[in-house]
PDB file of C-alpha atoms in Angstrom:
ATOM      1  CA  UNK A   1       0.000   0.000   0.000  1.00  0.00           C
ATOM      2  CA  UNK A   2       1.078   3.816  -0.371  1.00  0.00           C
ATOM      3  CA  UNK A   3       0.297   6.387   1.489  1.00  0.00           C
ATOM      4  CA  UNK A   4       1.405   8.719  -1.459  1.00  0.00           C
ATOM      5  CA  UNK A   5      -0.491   6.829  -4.480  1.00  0.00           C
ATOM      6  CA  UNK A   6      -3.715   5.522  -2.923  1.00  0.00           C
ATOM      7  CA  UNK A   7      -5.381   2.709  -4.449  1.00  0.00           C
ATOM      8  CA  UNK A   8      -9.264   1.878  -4.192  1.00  0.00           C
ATOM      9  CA  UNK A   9     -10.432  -1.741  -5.380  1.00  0.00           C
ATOM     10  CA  UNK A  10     -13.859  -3.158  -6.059  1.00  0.00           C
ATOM     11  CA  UNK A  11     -14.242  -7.336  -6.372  1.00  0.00           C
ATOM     12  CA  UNK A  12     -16.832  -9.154  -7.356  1.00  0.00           C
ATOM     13  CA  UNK A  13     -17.556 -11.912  -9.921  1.00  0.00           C
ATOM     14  CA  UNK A  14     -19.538 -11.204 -13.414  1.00  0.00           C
ATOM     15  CA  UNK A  15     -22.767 -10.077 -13.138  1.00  0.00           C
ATOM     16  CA  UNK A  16     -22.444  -9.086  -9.554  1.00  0.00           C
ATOM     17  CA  UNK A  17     -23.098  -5.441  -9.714  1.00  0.00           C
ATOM     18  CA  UNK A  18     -19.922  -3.971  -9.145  1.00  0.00           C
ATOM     19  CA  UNK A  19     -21.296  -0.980 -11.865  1.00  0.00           C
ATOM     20  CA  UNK A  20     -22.857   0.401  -9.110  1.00  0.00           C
ATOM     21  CA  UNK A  21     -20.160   1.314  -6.872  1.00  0.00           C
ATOM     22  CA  UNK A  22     -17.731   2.191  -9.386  1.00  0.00           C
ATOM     23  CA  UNK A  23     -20.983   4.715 -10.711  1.00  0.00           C
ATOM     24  CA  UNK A  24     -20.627   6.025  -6.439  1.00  0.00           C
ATOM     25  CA  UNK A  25     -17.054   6.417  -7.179  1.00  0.00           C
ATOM     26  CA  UNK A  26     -17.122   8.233 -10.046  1.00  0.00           C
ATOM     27  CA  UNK A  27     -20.027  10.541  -8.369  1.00  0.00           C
ATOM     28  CA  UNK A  28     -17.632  11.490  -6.031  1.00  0.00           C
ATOM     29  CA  UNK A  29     -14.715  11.911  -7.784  1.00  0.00           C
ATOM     30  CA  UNK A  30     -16.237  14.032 -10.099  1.00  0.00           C
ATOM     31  CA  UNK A  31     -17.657  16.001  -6.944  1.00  0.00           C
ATOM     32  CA  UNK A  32     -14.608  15.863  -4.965  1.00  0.00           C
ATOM     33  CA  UNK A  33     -12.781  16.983  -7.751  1.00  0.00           C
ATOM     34  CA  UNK A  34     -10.426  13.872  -7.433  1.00  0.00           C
ATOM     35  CA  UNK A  35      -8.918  12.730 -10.862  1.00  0.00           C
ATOM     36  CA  UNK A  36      -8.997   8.819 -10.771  1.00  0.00           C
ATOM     37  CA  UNK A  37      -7.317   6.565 -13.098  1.00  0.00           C
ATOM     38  CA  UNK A  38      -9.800   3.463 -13.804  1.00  0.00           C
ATOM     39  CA  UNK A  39      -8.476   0.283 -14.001  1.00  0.00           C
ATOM     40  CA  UNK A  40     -10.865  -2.732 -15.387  1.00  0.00           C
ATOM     41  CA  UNK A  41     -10.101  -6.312 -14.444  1.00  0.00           C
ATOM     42  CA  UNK A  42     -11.067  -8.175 -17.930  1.00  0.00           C
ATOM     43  CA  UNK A  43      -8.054  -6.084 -19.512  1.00  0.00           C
ATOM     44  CA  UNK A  44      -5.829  -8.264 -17.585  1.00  0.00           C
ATOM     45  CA  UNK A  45      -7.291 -11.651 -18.774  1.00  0.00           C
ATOM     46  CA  UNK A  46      -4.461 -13.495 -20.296  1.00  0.00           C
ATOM     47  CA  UNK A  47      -6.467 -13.904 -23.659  1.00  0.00           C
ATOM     48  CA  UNK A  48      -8.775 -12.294 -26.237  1.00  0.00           C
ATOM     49  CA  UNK A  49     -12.478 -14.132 -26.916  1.00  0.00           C
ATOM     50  CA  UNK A  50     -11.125 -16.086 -30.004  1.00  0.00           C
ATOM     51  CA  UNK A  51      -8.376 -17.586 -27.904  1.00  0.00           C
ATOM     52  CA  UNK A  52     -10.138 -17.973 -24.887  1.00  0.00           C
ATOM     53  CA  UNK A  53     -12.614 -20.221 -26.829  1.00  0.00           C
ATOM     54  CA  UNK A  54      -9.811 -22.001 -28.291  1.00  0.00           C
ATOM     55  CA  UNK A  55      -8.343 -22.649 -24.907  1.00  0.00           C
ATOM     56  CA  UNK A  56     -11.996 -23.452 -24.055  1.00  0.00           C
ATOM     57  CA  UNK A  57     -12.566 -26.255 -26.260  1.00  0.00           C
ATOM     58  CA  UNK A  58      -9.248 -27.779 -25.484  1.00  0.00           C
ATOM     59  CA  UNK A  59     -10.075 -27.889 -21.793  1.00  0.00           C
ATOM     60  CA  UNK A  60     -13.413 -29.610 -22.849  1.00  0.00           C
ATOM     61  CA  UNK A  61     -11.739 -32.024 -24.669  1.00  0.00           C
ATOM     62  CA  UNK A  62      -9.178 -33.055 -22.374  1.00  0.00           C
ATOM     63  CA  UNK A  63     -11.764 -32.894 -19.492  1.00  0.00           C
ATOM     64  CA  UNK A  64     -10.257 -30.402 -17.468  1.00  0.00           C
ATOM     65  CA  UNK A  65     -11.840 -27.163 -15.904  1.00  0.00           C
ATOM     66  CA  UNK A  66     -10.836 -23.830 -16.961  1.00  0.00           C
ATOM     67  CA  UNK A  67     -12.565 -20.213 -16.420  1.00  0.00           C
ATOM     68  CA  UNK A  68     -11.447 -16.534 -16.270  1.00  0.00           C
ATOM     69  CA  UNK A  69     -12.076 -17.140 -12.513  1.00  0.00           C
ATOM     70  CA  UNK A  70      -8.651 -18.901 -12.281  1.00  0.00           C
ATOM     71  CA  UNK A  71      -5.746 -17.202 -11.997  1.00  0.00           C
ATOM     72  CA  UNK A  72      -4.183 -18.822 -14.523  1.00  0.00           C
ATOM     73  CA  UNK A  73      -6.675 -17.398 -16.978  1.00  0.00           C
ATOM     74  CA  UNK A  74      -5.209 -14.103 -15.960  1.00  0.00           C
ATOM     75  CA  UNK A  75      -2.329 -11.916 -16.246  1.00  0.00           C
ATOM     76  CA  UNK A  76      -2.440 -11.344 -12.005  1.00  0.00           C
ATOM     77  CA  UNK A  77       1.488 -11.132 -11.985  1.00  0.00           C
ATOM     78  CA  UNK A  78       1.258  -7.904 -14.431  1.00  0.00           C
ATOM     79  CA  UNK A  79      -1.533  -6.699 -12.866  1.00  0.00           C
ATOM     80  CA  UNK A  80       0.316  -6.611  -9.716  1.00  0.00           C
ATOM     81  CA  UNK A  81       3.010  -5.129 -11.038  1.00  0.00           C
ATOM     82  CA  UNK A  82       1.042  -2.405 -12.398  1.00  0.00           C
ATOM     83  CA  UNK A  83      -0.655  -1.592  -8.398  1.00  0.00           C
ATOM     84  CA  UNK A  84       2.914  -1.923  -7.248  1.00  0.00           C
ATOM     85  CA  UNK A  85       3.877   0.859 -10.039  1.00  0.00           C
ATOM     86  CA  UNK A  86       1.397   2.576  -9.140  1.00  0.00           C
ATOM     87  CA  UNK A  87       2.077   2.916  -5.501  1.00  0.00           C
ATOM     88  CA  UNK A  88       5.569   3.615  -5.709  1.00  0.00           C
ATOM     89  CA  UNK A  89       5.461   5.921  -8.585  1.00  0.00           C
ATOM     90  CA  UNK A  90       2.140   6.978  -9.725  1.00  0.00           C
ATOM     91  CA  UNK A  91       2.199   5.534 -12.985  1.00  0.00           C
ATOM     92  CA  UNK A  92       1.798   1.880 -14.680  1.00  0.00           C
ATOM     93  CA  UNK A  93       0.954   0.606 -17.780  1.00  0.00           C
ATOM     94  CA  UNK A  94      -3.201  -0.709 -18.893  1.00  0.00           C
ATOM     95  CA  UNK A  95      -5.379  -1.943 -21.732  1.00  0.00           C
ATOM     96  CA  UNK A  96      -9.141  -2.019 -22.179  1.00  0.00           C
ATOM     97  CA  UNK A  97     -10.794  -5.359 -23.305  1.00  0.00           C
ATOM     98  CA  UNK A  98     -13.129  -4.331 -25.945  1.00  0.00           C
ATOM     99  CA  UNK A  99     -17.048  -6.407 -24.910  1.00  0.00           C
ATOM    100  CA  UNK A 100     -19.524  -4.575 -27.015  1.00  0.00           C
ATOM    101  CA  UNK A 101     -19.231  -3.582 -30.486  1.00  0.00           C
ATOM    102  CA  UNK A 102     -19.545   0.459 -30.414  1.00  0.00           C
ATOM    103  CA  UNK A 103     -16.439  -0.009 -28.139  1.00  0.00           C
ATOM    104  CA  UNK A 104     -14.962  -2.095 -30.565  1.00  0.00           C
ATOM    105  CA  UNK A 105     -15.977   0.075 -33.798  1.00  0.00           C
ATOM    106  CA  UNK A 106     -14.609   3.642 -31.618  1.00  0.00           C
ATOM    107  CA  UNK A 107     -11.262   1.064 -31.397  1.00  0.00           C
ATOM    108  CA  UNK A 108     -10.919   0.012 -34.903  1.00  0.00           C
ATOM    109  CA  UNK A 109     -10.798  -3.095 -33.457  1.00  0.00           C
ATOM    110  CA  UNK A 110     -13.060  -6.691 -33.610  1.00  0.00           C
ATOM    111  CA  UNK A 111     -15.239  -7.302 -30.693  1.00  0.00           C
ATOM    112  CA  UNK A 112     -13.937  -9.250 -28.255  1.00  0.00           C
ATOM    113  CA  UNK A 113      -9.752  -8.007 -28.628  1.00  0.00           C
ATOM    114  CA  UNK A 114      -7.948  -5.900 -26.698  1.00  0.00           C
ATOM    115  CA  UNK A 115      -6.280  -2.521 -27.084  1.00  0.00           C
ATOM    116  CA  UNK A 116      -2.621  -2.006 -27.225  1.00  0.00           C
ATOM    117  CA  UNK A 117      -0.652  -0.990 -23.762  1.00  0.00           C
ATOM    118  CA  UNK A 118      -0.357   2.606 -22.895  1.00  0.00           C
ATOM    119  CA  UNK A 119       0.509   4.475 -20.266  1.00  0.00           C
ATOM    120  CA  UNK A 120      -1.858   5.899 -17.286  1.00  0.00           C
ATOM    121  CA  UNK A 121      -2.532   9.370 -17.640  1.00  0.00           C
ATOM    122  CA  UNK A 122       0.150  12.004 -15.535  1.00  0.00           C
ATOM    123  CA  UNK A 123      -0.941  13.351 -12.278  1.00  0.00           C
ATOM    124  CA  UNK A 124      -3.777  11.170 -11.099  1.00  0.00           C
ATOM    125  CA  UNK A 125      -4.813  11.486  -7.556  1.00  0.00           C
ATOM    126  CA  UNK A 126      -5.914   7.832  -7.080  1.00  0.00           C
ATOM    127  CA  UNK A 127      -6.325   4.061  -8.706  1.00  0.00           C
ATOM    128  CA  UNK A 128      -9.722   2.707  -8.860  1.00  0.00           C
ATOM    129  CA  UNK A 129      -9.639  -1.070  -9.515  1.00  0.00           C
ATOM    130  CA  UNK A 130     -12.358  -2.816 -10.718  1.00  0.00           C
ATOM    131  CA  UNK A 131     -12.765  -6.306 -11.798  1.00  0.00           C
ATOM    132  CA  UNK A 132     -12.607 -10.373 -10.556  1.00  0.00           C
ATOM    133  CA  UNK A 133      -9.526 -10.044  -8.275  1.00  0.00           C
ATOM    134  CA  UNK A 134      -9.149  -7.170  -6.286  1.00  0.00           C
ATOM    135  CA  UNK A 135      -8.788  -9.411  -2.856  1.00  0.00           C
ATOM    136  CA  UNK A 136      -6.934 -11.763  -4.240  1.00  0.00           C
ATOM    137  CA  UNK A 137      -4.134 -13.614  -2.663  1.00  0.00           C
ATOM    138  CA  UNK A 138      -2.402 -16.744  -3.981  1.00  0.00           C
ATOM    139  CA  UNK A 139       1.400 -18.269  -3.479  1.00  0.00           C
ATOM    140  CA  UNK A 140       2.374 -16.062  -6.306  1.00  0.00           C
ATOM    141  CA  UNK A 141       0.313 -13.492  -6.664  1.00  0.00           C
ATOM    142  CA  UNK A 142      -0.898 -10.892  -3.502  1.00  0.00           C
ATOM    143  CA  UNK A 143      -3.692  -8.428  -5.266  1.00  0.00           C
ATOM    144  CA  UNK A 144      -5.226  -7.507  -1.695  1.00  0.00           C
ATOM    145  CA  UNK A 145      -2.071  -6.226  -0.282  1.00  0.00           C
ATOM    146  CA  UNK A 146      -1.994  -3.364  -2.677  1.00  0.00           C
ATOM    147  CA  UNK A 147      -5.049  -2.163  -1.916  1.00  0.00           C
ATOM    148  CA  UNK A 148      -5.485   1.033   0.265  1.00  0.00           C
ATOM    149  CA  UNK A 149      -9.426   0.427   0.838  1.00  0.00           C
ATOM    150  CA  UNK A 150     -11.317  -2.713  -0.578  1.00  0.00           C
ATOM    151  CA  UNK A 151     -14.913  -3.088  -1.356  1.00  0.00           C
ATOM    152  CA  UNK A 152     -17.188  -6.520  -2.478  1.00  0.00           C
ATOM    153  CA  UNK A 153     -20.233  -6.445  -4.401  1.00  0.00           C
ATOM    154  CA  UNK A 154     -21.802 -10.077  -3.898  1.00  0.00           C
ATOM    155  CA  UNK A 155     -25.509 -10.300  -4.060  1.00  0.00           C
ATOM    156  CA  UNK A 156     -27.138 -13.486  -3.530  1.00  0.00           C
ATOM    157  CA  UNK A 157     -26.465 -15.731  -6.035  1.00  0.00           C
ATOM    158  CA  UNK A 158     -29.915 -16.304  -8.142  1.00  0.00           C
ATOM    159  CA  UNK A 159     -29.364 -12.759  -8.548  1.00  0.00           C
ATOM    160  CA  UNK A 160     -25.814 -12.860  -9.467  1.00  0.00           C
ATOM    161  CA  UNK A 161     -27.048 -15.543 -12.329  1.00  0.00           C
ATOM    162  CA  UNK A 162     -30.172 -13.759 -13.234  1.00  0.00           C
ATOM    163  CA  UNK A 163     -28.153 -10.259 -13.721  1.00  0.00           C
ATOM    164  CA  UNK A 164     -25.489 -12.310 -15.843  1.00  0.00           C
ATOM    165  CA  UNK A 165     -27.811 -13.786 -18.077  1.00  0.00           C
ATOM    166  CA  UNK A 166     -29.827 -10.002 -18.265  1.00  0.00           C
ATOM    167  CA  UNK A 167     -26.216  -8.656 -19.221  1.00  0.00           C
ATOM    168  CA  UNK A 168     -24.481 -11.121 -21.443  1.00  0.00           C
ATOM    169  CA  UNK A 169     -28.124 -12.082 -23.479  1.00  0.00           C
ATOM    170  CA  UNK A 170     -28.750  -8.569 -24.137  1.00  0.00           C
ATOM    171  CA  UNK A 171     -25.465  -6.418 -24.389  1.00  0.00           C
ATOM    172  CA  UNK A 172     -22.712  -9.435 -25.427  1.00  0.00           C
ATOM    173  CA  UNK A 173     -24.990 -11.243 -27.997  1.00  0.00           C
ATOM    174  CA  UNK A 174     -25.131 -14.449 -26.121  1.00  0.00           C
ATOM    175  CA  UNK A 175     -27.680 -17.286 -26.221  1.00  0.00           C
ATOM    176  CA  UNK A 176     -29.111 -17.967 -22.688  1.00  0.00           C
ATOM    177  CA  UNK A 177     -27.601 -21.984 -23.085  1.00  0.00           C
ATOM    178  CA  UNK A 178     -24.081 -20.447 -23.448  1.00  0.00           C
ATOM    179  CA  UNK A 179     -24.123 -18.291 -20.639  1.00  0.00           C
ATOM    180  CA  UNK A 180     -25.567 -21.151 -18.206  1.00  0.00           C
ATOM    181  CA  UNK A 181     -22.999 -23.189 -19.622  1.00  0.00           C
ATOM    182  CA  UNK A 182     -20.562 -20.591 -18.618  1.00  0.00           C
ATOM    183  CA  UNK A 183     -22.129 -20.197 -14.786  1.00  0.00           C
ATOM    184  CA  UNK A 184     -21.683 -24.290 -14.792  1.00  0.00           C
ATOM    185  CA  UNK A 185     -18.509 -24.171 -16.005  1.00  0.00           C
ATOM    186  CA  UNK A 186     -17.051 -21.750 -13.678  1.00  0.00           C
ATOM    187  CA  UNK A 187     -18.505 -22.915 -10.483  1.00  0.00           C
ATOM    188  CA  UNK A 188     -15.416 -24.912  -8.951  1.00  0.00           C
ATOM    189  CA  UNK A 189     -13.515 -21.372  -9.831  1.00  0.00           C
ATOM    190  CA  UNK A 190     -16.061 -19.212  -8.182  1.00  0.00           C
ATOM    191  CA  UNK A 191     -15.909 -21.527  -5.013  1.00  0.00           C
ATOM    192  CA  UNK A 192     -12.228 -21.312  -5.032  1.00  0.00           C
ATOM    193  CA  UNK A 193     -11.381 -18.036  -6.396  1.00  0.00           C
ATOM    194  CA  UNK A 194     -13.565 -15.458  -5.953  1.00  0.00           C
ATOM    195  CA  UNK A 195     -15.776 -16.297  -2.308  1.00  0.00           C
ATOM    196  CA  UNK A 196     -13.031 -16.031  -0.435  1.00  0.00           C
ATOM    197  CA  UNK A 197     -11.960 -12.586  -1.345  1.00  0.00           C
ATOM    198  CA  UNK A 198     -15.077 -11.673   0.381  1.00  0.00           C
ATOM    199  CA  UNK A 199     -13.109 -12.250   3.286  1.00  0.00           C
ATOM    200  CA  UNK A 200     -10.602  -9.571   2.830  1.00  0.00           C
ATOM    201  CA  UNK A 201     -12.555  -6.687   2.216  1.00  0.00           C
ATOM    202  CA  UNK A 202     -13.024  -3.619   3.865  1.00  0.00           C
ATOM    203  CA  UNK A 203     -17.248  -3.875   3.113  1.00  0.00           C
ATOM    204  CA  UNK A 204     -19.217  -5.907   0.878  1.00  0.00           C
ATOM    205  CA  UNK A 205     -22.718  -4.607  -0.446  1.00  0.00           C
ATOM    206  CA  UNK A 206     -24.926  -8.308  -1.167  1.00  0.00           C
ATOM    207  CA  UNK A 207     -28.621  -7.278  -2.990  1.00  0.00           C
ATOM    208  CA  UNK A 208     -30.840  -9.276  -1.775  1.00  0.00           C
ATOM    209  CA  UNK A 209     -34.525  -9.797  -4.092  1.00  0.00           C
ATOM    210  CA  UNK A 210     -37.677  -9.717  -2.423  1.00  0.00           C
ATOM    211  CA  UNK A 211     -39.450 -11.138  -5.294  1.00  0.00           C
ATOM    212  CA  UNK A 212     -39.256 -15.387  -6.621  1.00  0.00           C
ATOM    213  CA  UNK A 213     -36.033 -15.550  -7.879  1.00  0.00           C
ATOM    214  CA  UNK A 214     -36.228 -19.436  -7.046  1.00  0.00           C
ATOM    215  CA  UNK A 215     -35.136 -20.920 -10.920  1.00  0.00           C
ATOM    216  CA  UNK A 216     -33.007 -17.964 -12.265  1.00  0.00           C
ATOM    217  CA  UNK A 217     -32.768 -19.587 -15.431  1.00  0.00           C
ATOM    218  CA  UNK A 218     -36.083 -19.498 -16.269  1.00  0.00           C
ATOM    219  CA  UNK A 219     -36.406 -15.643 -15.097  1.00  0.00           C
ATOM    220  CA  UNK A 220     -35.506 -13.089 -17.515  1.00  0.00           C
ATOM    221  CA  UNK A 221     -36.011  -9.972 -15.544  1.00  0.00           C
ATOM    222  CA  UNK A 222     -33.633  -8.390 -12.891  1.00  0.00           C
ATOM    223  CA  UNK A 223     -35.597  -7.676 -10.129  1.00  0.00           C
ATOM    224  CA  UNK A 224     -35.955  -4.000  -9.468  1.00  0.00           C
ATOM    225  CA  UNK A 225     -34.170  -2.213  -7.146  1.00  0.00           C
ATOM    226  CA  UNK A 226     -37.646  -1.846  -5.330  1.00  0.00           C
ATOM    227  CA  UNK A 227     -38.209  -5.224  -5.088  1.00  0.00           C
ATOM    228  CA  UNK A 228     -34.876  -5.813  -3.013  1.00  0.00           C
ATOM    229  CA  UNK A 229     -32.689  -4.976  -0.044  1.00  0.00           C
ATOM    230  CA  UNK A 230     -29.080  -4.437   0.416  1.00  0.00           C
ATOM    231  CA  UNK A 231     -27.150  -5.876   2.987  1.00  0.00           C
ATOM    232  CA  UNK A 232     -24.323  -3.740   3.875  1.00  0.00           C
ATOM    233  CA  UNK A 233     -21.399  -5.666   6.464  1.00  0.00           C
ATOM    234  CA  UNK A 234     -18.184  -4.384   7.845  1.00  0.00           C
ATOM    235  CA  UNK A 235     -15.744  -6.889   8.208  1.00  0.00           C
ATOM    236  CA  UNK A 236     -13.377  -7.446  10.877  1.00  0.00           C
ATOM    237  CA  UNK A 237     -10.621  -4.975  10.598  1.00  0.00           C
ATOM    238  CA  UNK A 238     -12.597  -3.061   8.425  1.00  0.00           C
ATOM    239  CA  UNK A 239     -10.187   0.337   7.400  1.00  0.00           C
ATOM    240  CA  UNK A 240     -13.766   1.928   6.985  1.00  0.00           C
ATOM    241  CA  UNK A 241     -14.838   3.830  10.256  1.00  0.00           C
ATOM    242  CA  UNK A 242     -18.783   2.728  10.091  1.00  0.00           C
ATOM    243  CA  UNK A 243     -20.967   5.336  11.436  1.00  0.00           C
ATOM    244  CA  UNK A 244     -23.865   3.684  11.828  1.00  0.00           C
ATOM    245  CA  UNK A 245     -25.946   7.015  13.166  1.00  0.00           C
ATOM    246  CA  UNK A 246     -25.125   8.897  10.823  1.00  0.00           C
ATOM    247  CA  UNK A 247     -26.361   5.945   7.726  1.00  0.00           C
ATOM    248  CA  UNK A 248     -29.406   5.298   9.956  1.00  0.00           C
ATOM    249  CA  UNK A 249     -30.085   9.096  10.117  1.00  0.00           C
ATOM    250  CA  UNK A 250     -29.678   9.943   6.401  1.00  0.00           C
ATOM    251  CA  UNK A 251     -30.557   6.705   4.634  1.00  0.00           C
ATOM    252  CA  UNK A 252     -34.374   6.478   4.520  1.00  0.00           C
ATOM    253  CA  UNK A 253     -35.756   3.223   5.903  1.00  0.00           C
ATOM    254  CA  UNK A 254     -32.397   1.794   7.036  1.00  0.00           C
ATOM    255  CA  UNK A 255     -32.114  -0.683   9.941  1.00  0.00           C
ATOM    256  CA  UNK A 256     -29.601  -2.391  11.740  1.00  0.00           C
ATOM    257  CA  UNK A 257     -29.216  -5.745  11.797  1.00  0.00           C
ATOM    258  CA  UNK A 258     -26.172  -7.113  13.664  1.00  0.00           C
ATOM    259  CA  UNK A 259     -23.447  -5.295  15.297  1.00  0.00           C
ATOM    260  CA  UNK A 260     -21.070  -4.693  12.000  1.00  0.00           C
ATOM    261  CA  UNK A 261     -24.181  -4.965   9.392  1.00  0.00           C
ATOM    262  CA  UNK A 262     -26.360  -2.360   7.963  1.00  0.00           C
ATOM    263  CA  UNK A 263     -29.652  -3.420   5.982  1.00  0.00           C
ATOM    264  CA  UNK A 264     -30.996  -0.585   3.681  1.00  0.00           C
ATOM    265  CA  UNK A 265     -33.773  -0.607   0.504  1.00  0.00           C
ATOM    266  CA  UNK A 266     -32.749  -1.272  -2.667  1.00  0.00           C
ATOM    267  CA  UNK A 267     -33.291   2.470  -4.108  1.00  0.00           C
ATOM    268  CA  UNK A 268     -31.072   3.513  -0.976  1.00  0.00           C
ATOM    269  CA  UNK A 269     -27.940   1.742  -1.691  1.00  0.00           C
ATOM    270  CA  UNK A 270     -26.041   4.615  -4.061  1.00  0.00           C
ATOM    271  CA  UNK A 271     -26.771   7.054  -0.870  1.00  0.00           C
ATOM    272  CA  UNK A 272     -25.431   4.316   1.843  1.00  0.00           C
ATOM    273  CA  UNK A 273     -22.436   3.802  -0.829  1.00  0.00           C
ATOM    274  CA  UNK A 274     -21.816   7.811  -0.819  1.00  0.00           C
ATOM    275  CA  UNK A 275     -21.948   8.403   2.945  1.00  0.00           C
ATOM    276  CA  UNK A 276     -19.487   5.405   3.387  1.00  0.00           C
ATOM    277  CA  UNK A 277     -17.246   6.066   0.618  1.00  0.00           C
ATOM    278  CA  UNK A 278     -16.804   9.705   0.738  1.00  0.00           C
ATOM    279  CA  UNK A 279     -15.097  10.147   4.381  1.00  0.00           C
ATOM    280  CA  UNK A 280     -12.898   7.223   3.297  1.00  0.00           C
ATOM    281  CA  UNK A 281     -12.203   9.075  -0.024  1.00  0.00           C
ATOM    282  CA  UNK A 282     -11.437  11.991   2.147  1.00  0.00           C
ATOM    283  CA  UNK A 283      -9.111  10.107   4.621  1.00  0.00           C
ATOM    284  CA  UNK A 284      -7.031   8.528   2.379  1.00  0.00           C
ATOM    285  CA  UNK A 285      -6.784  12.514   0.284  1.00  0.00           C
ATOM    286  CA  UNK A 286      -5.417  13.816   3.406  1.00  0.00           C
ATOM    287  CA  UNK A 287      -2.742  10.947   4.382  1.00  0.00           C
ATOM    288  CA  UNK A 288      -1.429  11.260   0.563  1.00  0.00           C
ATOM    289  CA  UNK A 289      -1.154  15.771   1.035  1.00  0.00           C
ATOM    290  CA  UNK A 290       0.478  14.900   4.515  1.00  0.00           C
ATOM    291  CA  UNK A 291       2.827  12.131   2.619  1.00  0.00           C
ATOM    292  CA  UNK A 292       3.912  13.790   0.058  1.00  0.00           C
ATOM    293  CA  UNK A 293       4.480  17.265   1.778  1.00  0.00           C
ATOM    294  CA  UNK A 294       6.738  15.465   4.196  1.00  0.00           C
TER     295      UNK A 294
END
């Protein structure tokens, strides 16, 4: 971690949610006046879609198990580097992984590729991590140890399926067999992989529907943000000061249901996100002016 180049992560498998908080963050930046260099997970997966389904197929046929989940389907040494760069020095090298077509057609690119490495733009106040890994720790690899302030976007898992197959049917151009294949497929990888960065976080935000979300598969509709809650828990050794009065004073209909967990309505969770977010934004502003003044 550096005190001088702070870095914010957000974790959470595809088709969690993590849009939302990164849409918080980039609410406050822009209000804060904090210039932020974004960092996306997929641009660090170690291969473009034709490849991947190459490597796909040979998995398949040599009955092994392989998903971007896995480590080894990523580039987590590099990305490392780049947060250790980055907290040194301010600086690092990304990509973007192009998904949708108008990103690929602004690129000059196909769908599905990835853009050449460039350099982060000068004279950014903070990086804001957001993709698959951002608590991970392996033998080889430590993500979570570079990260100044960690947050987990995990909602219950019918959701997490049902918001996947919303995303990837509509946006990416993908049958609804493919992407249950793909939620099958990457189960053992989930289990191993991503869960337990839920551990290591600072906070994790889990939607939970109100509605029958009982066979995702057969639901097409994300339940609205009406029809759910959001569980908000502090985790041991949370670097997030929790001021619970405060969230159950300004976030309408907000209750308290254990000791380190806040429960608030679904239309409410962009305000909780805010009021938590922006004193931490502030903190870790001050420690970096203090830093590098010394």
């Amino acid at each position: 971690m550096s005190t001088k180049h702070p870095i914010i992560g957000i974790t959470g498998a595809s088709g969690a949610g993590t849009s939302t908080a990164v849409k918080a963050f980039m609410r406050l930046f822009a209000e804060m006046g904090v210039r932020g260099a974004l960092v996306e997970g997929d641009a660090f997966h170690a291969y473009d879609r034709v490849q991947l389904r190459r490597t796909l197929e040979r998995a398949r046929i040599r009955g092994e198990n392989f998903s971007l989940f896995s480590p080894a389907a990523n580039l987590l040494e590099r990305l490392e580097g780049l947060l250790r760069e980055y907290g040194e020095r301010g600086t690092g090298m990304i990509r973007h992984y192009l998904h949708r077509d108008d990103e690929a057609v602004a690129a000059h690119q196909a769908p599905g590729t990835f853009t050449p490495w460039q350099r982060l733009p000068p004279d950014t106040d903070m990086l804001f991590y957001e993709g698959l890994h951002g608590a991970y720790v392996g033998d080889e690899v430590n993500i979570a140890a570079h990260m100044d302030l960690l947050i987990g976007v995990t909602p219950v898992i019918n959701l997490e399926w049902i918001q996947k197959l919303k995303r990837d049917t509509d946006e990416r151009g993908y049958h609804p067999e493919e992407v249950t294949h793909t939620i099958l497929r990457r189960m053992p990888d989930y289990v191993n992989y991503i869960v337990p960065q839920f551990s290591r976080t600072d906070v994790n935000f889990q939607r939970v529907p109100l509605v029958d979300t009982s066979n995702p598969f057969a639901l097409r509709e994300i339940p609205l943000a009406e029809e759910s809650l959001v569980v908000i828990h502090f985790n041991d050794y949370s670097r997030l000061n929790a001021d619970f009065d405060l969230l159950l004073r300004e976030v309408p209909g907000a209750f308290q249901s254990h000791a380190q967990t806040l429960v608030v309505p679904g239309p409410q969770q962009e305000r909780a996100m805010e009021l938590i977010f922006k004193p931490a934004v502030q903190r870790l502003l001050e420690a970096r002016d203090l830093a590098r003044a010394a």
